[in-house]
Coordinates of C-alpha atoms in Angstrom, one line a residue:
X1 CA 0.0 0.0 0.0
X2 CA 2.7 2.7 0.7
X3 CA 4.7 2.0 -2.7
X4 CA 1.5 2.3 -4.4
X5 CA 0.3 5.2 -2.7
X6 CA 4.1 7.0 -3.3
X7 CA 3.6 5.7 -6.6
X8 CA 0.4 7.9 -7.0
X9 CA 2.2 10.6 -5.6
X10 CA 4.9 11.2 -7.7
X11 CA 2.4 10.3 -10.9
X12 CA 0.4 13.0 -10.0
X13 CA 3.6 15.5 -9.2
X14 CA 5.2 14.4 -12.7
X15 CA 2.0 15.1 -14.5
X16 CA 2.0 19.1 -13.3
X17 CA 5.5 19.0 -14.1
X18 CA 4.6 18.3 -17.9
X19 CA 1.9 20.9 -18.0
X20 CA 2.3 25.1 -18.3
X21 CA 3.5 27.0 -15.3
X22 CA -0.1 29.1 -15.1
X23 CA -1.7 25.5 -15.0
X24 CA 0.7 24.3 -12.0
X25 CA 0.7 27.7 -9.9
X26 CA -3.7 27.2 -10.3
X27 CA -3.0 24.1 -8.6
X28 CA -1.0 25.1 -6.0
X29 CA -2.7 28.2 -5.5
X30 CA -6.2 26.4 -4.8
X31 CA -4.1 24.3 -2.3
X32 CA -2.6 27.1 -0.5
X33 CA -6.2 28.7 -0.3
X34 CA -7.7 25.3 0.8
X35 CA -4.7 24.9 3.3
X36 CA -5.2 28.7 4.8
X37 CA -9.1 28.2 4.8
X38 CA -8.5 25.1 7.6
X39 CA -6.0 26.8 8.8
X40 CA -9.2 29.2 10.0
X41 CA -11.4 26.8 10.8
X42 CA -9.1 25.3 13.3
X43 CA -8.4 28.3 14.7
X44 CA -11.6 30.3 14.4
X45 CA -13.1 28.8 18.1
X46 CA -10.4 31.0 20.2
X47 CA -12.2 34.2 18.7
X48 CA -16.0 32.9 17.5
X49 CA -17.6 34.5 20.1
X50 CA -16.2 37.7 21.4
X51 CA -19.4 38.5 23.6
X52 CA -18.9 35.2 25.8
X53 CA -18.1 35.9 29.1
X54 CA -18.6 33.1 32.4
X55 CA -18.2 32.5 36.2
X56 CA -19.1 30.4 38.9
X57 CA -18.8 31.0 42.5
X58 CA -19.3 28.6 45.4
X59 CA -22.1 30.0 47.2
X60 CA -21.0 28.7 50.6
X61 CA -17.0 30.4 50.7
X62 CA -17.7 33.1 48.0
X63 CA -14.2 30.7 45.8
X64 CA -14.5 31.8 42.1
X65 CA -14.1 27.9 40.8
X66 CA -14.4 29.1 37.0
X67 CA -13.9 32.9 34.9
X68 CA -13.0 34.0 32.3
X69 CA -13.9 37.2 30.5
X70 CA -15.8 37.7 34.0
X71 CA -14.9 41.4 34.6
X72 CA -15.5 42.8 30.7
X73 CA -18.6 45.2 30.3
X74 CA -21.2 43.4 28.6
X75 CA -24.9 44.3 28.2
X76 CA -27.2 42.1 31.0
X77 CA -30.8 42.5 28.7
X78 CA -33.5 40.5 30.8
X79 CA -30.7 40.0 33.7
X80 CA -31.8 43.7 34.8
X81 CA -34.7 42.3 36.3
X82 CA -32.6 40.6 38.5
X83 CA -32.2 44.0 40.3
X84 CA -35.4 45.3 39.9
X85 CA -36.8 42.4 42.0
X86 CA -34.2 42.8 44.0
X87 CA -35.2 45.9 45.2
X88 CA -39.6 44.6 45.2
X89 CA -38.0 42.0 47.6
X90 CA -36.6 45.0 49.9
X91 CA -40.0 46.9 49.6
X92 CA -41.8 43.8 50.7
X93 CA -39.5 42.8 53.4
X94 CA -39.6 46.7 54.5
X95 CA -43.6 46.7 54.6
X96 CA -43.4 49.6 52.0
X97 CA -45.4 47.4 49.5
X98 CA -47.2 44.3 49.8
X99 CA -48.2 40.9 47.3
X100 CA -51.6 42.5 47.2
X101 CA -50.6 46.1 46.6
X102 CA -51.6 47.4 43.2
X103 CA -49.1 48.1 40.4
X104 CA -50.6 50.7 38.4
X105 CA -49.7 50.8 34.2
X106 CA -48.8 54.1 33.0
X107 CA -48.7 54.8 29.2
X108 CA -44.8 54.5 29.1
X109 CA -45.5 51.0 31.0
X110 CA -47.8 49.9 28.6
X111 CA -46.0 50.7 25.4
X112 CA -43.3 48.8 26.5
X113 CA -42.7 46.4 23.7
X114 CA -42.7 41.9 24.3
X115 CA -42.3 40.0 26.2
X116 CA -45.2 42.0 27.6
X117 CA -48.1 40.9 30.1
X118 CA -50.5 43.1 28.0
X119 CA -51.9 45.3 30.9
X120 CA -53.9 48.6 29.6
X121 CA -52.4 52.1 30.9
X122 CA -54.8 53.0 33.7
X123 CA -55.3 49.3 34.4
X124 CA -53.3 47.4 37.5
X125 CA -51.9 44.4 38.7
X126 CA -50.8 43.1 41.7
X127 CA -47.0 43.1 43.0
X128 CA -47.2 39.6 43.6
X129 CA -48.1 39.5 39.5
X130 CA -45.6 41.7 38.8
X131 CA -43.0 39.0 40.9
X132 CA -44.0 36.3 38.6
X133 CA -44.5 38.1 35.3
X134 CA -40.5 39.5 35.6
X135 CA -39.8 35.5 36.4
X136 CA -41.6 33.6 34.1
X137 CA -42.3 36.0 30.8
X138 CA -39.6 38.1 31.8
X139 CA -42.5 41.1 31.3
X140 CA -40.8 44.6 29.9
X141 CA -44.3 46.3 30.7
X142 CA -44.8 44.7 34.5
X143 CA -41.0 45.9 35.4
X144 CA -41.7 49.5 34.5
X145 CA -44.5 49.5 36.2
X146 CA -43.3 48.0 39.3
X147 CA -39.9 50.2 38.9
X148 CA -42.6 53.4 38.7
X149 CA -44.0 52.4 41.6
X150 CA -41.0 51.7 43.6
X151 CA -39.0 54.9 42.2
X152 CA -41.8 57.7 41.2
X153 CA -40.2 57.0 37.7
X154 CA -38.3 54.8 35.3
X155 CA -35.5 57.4 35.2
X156 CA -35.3 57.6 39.9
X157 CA -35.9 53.8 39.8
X158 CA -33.1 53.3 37.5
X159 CA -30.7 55.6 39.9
X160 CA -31.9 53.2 42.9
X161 CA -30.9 50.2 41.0
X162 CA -27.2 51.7 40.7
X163 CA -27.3 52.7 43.6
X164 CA -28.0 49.6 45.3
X165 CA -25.3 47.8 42.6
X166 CA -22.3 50.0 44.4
X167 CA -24.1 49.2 47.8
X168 CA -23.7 45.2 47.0
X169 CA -20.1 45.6 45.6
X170 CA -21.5 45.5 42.2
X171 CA -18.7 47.9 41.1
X172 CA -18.9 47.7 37.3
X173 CA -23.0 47.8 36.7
X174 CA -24.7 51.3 35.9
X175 CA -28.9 50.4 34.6
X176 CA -30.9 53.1 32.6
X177 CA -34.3 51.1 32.9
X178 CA -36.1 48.6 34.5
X179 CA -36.2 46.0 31.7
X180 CA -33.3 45.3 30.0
X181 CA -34.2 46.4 26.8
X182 CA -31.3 48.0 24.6
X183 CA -29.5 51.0 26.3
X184 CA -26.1 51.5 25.2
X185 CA -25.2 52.6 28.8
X186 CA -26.7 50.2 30.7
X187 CA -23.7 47.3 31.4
X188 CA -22.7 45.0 33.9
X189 CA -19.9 41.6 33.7
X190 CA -21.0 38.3 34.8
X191 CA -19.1 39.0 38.5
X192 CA -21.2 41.4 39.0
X193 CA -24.4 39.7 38.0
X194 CA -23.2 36.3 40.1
X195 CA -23.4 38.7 43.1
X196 CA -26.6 39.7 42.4
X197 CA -27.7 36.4 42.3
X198 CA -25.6 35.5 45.9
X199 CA -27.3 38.4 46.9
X200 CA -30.6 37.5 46.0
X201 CA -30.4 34.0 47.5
X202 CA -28.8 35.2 51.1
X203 CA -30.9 38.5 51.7
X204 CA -34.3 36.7 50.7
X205 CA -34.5 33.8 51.5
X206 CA -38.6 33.8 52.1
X207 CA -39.1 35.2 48.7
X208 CA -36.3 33.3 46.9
X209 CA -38.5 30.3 45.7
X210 CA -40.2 32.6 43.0
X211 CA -37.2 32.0 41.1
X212 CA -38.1 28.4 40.8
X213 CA -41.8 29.5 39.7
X214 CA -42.3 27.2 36.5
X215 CA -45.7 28.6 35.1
X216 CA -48.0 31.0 36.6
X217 CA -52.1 31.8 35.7
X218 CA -52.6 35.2 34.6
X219 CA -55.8 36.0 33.3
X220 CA -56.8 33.0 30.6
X221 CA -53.3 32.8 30.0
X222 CA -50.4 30.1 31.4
X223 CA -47.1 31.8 31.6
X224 CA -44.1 29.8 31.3
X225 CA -40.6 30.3 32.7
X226 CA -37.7 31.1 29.8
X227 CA -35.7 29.2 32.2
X228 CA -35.3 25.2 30.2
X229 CA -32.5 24.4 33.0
X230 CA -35.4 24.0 35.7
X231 CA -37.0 20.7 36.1
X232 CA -34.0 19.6 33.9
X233 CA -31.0 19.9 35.7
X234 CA -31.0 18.6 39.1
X235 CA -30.0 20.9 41.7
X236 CA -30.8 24.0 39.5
X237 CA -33.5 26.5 41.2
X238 CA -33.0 29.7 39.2
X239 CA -32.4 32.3 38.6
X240 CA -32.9 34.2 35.7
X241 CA -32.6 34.5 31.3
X242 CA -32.1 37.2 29.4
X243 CA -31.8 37.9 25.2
X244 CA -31.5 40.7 22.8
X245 CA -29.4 40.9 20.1
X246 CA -26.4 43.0 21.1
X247 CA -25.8 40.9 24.0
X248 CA -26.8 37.7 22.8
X249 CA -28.1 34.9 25.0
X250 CA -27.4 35.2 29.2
X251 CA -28.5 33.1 31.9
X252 CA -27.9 33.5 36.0
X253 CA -28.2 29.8 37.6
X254 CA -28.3 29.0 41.1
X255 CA -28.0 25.4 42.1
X256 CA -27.7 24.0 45.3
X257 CA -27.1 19.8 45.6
X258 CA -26.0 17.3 48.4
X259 CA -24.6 19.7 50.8
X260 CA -23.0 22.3 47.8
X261 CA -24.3 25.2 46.6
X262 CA -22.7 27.4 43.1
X263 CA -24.6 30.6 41.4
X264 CA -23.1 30.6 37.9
X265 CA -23.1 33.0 35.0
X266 CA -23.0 32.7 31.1
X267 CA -23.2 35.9 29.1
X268 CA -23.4 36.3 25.2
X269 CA -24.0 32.7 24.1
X270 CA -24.8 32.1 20.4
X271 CA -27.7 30.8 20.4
X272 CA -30.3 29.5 23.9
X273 CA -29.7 25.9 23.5
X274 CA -25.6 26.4 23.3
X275 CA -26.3 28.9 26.7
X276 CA -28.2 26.3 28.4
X277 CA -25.7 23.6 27.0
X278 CA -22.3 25.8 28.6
X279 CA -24.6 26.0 31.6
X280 CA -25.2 22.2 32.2
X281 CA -21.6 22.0 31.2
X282 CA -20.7 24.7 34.0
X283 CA -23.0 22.8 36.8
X284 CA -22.1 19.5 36.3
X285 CA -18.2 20.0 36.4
X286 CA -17.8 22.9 39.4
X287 CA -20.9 21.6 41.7
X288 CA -19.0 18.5 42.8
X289 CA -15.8 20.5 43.7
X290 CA -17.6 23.4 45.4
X291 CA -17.5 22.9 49.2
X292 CA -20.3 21.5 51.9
X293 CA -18.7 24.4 54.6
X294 CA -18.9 27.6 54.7
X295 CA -21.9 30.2 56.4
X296 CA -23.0 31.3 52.6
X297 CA -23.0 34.7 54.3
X298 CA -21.2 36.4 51.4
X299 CA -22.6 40.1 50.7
X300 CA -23.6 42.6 53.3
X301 CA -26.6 44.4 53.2
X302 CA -25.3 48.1 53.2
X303 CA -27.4 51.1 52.6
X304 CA -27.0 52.6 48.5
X305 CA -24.7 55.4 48.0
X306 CA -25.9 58.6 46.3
X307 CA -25.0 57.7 42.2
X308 CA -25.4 60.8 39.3
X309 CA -27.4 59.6 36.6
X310 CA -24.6 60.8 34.2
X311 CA -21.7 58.3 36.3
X312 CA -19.2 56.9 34.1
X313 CA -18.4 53.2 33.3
X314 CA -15.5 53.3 34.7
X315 CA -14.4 50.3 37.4
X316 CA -14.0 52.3 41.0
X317 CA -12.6 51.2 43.7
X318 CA -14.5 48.9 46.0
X319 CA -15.1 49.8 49.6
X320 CA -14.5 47.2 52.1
X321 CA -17.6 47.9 53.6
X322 CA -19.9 47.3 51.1
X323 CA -19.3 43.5 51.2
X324 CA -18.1 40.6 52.6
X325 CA -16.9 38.7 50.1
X326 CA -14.8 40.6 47.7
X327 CA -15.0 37.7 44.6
X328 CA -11.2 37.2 43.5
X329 CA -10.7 38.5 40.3
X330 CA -9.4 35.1 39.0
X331 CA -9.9 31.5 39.1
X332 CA -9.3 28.8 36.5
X333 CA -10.8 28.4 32.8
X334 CA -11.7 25.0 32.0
X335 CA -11.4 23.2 28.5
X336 CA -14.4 23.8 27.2
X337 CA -16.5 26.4 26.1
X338 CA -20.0 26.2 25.1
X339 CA -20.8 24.8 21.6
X340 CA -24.5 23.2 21.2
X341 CA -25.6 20.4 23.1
X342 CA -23.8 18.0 25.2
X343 CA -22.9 14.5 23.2
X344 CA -25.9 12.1 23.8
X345 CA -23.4 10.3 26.5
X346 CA -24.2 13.0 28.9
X347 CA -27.8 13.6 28.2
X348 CA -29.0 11.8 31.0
X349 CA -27.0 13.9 33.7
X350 CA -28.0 17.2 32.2
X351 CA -32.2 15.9 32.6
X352 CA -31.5 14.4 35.9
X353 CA -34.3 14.1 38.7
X354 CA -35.8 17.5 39.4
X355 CA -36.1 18.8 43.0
X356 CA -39.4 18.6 44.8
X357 CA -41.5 21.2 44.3
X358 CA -41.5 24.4 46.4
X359 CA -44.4 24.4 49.1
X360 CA -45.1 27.9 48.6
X361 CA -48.6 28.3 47.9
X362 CA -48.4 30.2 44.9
X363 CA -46.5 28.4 42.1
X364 CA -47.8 26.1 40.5
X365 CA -46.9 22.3 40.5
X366 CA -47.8 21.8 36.7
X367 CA -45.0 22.5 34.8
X368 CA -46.0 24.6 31.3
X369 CA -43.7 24.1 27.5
X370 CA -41.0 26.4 28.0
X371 CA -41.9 30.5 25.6
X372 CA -39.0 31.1 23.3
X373 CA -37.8 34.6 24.5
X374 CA -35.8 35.5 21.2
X375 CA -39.2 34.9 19.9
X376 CA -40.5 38.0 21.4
X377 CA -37.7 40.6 21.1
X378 CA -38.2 39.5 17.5
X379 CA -41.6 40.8 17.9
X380 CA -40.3 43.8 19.5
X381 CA -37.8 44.7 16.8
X382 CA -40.1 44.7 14.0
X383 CA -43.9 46.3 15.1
X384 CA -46.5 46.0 13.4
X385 CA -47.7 49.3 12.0
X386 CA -51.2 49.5 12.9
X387 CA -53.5 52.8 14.3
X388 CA -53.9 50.3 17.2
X389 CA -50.9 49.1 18.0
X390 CA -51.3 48.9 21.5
X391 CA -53.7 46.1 21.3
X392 CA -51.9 44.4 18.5
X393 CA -48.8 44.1 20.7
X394 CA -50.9 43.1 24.3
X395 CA -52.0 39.6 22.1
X396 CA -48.4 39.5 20.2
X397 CA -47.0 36.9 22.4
X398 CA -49.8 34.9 22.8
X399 CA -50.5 34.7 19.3
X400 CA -46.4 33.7 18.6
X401 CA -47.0 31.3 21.3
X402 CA -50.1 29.9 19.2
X403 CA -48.4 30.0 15.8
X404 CA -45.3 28.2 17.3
X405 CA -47.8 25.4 19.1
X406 CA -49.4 24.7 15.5
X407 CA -46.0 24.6 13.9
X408 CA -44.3 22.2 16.4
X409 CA -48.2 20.1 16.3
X410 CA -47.4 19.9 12.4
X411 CA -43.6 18.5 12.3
X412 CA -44.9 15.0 13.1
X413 CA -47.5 12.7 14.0
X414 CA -48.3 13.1 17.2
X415 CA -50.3 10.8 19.6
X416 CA -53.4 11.5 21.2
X417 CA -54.2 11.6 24.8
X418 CA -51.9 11.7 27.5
X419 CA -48.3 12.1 26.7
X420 CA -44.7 12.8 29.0
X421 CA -42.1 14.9 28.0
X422 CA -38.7 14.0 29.4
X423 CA -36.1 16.7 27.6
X424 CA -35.6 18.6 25.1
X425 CA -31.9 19.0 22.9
X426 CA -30.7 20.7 20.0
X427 CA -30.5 17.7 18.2
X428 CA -33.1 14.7 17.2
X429 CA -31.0 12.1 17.4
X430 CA -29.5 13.2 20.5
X431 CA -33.4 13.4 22.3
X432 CA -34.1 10.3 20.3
X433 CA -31.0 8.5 21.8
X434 CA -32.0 9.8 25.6
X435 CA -35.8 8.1 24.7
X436 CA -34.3 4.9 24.2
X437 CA -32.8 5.4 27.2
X438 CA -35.5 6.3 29.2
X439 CA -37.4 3.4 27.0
X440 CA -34.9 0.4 28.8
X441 CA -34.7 1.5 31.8
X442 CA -38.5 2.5 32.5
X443 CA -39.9 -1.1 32.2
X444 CA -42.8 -2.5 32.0
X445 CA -44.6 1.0 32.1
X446 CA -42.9 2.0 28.5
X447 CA -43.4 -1.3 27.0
X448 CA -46.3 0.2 25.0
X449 CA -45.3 4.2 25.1
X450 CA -44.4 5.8 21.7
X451 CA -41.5 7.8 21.5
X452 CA -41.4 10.3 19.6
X453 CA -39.7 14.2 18.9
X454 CA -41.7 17.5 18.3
X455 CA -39.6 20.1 17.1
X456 CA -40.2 23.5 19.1
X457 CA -38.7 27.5 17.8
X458 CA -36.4 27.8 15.0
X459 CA -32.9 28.1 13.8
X460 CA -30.3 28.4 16.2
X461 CA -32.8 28.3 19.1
X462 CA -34.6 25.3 17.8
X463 CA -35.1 22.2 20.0
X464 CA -36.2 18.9 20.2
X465 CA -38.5 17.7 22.8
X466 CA -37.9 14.1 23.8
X467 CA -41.6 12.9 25.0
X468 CA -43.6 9.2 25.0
X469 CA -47.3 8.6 24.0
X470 CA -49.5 5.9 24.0
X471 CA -51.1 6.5 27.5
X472 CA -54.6 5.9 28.1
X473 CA -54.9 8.5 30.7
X474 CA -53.9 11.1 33.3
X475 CA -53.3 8.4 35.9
X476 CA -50.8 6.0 33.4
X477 CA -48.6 8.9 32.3
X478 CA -47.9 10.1 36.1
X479 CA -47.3 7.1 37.3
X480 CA -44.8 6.5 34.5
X481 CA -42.9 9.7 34.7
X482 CA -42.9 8.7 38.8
X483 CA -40.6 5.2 37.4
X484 CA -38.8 7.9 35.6
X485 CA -37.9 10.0 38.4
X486 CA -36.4 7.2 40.3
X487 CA -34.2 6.7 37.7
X488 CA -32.9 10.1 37.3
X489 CA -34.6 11.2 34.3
X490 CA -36.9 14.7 34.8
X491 CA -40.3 14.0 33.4
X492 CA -44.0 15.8 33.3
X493 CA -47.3 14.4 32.0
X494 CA -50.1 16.5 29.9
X495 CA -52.5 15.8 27.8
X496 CA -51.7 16.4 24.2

């Protein structure tokens, strides 16, 4: 074979030697371009993504076990609301406010663009609303109208939310609104944003669990959370998506498991399913070495300082008094960085057993399909020109949520009644490979389920959802996704 082979070689060598130099320097021109072009390729992961940024930071001794890009200014988006509930919790914990006192919409509330509730100007809802729209539908319009009630204005609120940043250490983050939505001026970097979420976590405690709501009733509507990593990732209990376009896709987690607790942050990712992939990546390698010690009593609660509207982005100094745990500015970059989803040989840890469901009386223990938040900043950045606009845009996410419903119905047969979903990937084969899976090891309560995909958003955010069919009622499906639990795979009936 290697005589042959160098025989081939030097035929096809000799053969360019007989032919005109323009023909020979084509040749080797369309080599060197080929050769420079992988060249690229190989090379073009170090610099794909310049908006990706990352920590994670052991909840219980304040250790940063993974950074990198952690202290570069980078836009938050839906991560604002982080702080503006932030500040609701202090309200409610100050008896300022209560869950049942009314949040009023102004006009500039309700022009707000989607992901919107869809409230009137002159109508209300409650705070406790509010709460669970900025959690679950991540609602532009319910976190100016909470921020207007809590500041006067958008502009004052926006003041108290830099305000209270500097107060938690949060040396880097200035906000401009309420929301999120695009402001060149309003940045953050994912240290500052993990402190938020310590904060959030250790100051809170009794109003923490909203984080984990996973749908919520409003109206005729069911609201559910952006957030796929809950109910799929064991441990995971928050916190908190965010999307547009200049900052790409972000994500706050907070996971606490066996004694250990993390809060970890990924900024700018691609596309959701590679965010939530880095994510699971994140939890599942740092969670086992975070520690079991430590008081978890990481940032003081310190009074704001006064902040001008006008303050630079500059990085000030931080003083000691403002917290406890200063977050070292380094720690070590593993060998991976997200990319899509996890091979199909990891599947099964990254839709592992959920945790029980919170006792708090209002979230609900039905878990609803997971809204597409790209979906609705799409919305956002291309109205609809109407001399009503206002009520085009209070049913625009609810009629994207429809359309999206019929299209995922339409991409195959799917079965009637009663059917469990137990994950969703960015690939079919992958969520076809964790079926069979789930298929083998669930027994005798499978033996006649139909597996099957339905494909749910589009492009880059597309996913596949892994469910069965085939069962004859309500009963039959929970009592298979009960085998399922006990064998680590997350699952959740409904009827089709």
């Amino acid at each position: 074979m290697r005589m042959k082979s160098s025989a081939v070689s030097r035929s096809v060598f000799s053969d360019l030697a007989k032919r005109p130099l323009g023909v020979f320097a084509h040749v080797v021109g369309r080599f060197f371009l080929a050769a420079v072009i992988a060249v690229l390729a190989l090379s073009a992961p170090a610099f794909a993504n310049s908006k990706y940024a990352g920590i994670v930071v052991d909840a219980k001794t304040g250790k940063v076990l993974y950074g990198e890009s952690a202290d570069e200014l980078r836009y938050p988006a839906s991560l604002t609301k982080m702080m503006t509930l932030y500040l609701a919790f202090e309200a409610l914990e100050a008896g300022r406010v209560s869950k049942s006192t009314p949040v009023p919409f102004s006009k500039n509330a309700a022009a707000e663009p989607p992901s919107k509730l869809g409230v009137r100007a002159g109508r209300s809802i409650t705070v406790e609303q509010a709460i669970l729209s900025l959690v679950t539908r991540s609602a532009n319009d319910a976190a100016t109208a909470l921020g207007e009630l809590l500041g006067g204005s958008e502009q004052r609120f926006a003041r108290m939310m830099t305000n209270k940043a500097r107060a938690l250490g949060m040396t880097r983050t200035t906000y401009r609104n309420a929301h999120g939505l695009p402001n060149s001026e309003q940045r953050t970097t994912a240290r500052d944003q993990a402190r938020l979420g310590l904060a959030l976590r250790q100051h809170f405690p009794q109003y923490y669990d909203y984080f984990s709501t996973r749908s919520f009733r409003f109206g005729k509507q069911t609201i559910g959370n952006h957030n796929r990593l809950l109910g799929n990732v064991r441990g995971v209990d928050g916190i908190k998506t965010g999307y547009t376009r200049a900052s790409g896709y972000n994500l706050v987690t907070s996971a606490q498991l066996e004694g250990r607790s993390i809060v970890a942050v990924v900024m700018g990712g691609t596309s959701g399913g590679a965010r939530d992939a880095q994510m699971r990546k994140l939890v599942a390698k740092y969670m086992p070495a975070a520690s079991r010690r430590g008081s978890g009593n990481l940032i003081a609660q310190a009074p704001a300082t006064p902040v001008a509207v006008a303050e630079a982005e500059s990085q000030p100094s931080e003083p000691a008094a403002m917290a406890a745990a200063a977050l070292p500015h380094t720690g070590p970059v593993p060998d991976f960085r997200y990319g899509g989803e996890e091979a199909a040989g990891s599947v099964e840890m990254a839709y592992a057993e959920a945790e029980p469901a919170s006792d708090n009386p209002v979230l609900s223990g039905k878990i609803a399909p997971n809204t597409l938040e790209a979906q609705s900043v799409k919305l956002a950045q291309h109205p609809t020109p109407s001399s009503d606009v206002d009520a085009q845009i209070t049913n625009s996410v609810a009629k994207a949520e429809v359309a999206a419903a019929k299209a995922e119905a339409q991409t195959e047969t799917v079965p009637e009644g009663w059917v469990i979903q137990i994950g969703a990937t960015a690939d079919k084969a992958q969520a076809m490979t964790l079926l069979g899976n789930a298929q083998e090891k669930g027994g005798k309560v499978l033996r006649h389920a139909t597996p099957f995909t339905v494909a749910f958003g589009s492009g880059a955010a597309q996913v596949y959802r892994a469910r069965f069919g085939g069962f004859d009622d309500q009963n039959k499906a929970v009592n298979a996704c009960k085998v399922l639990k006990k064998k680590g795979f997350a699952c959740w009936a409904s009827q089709q």
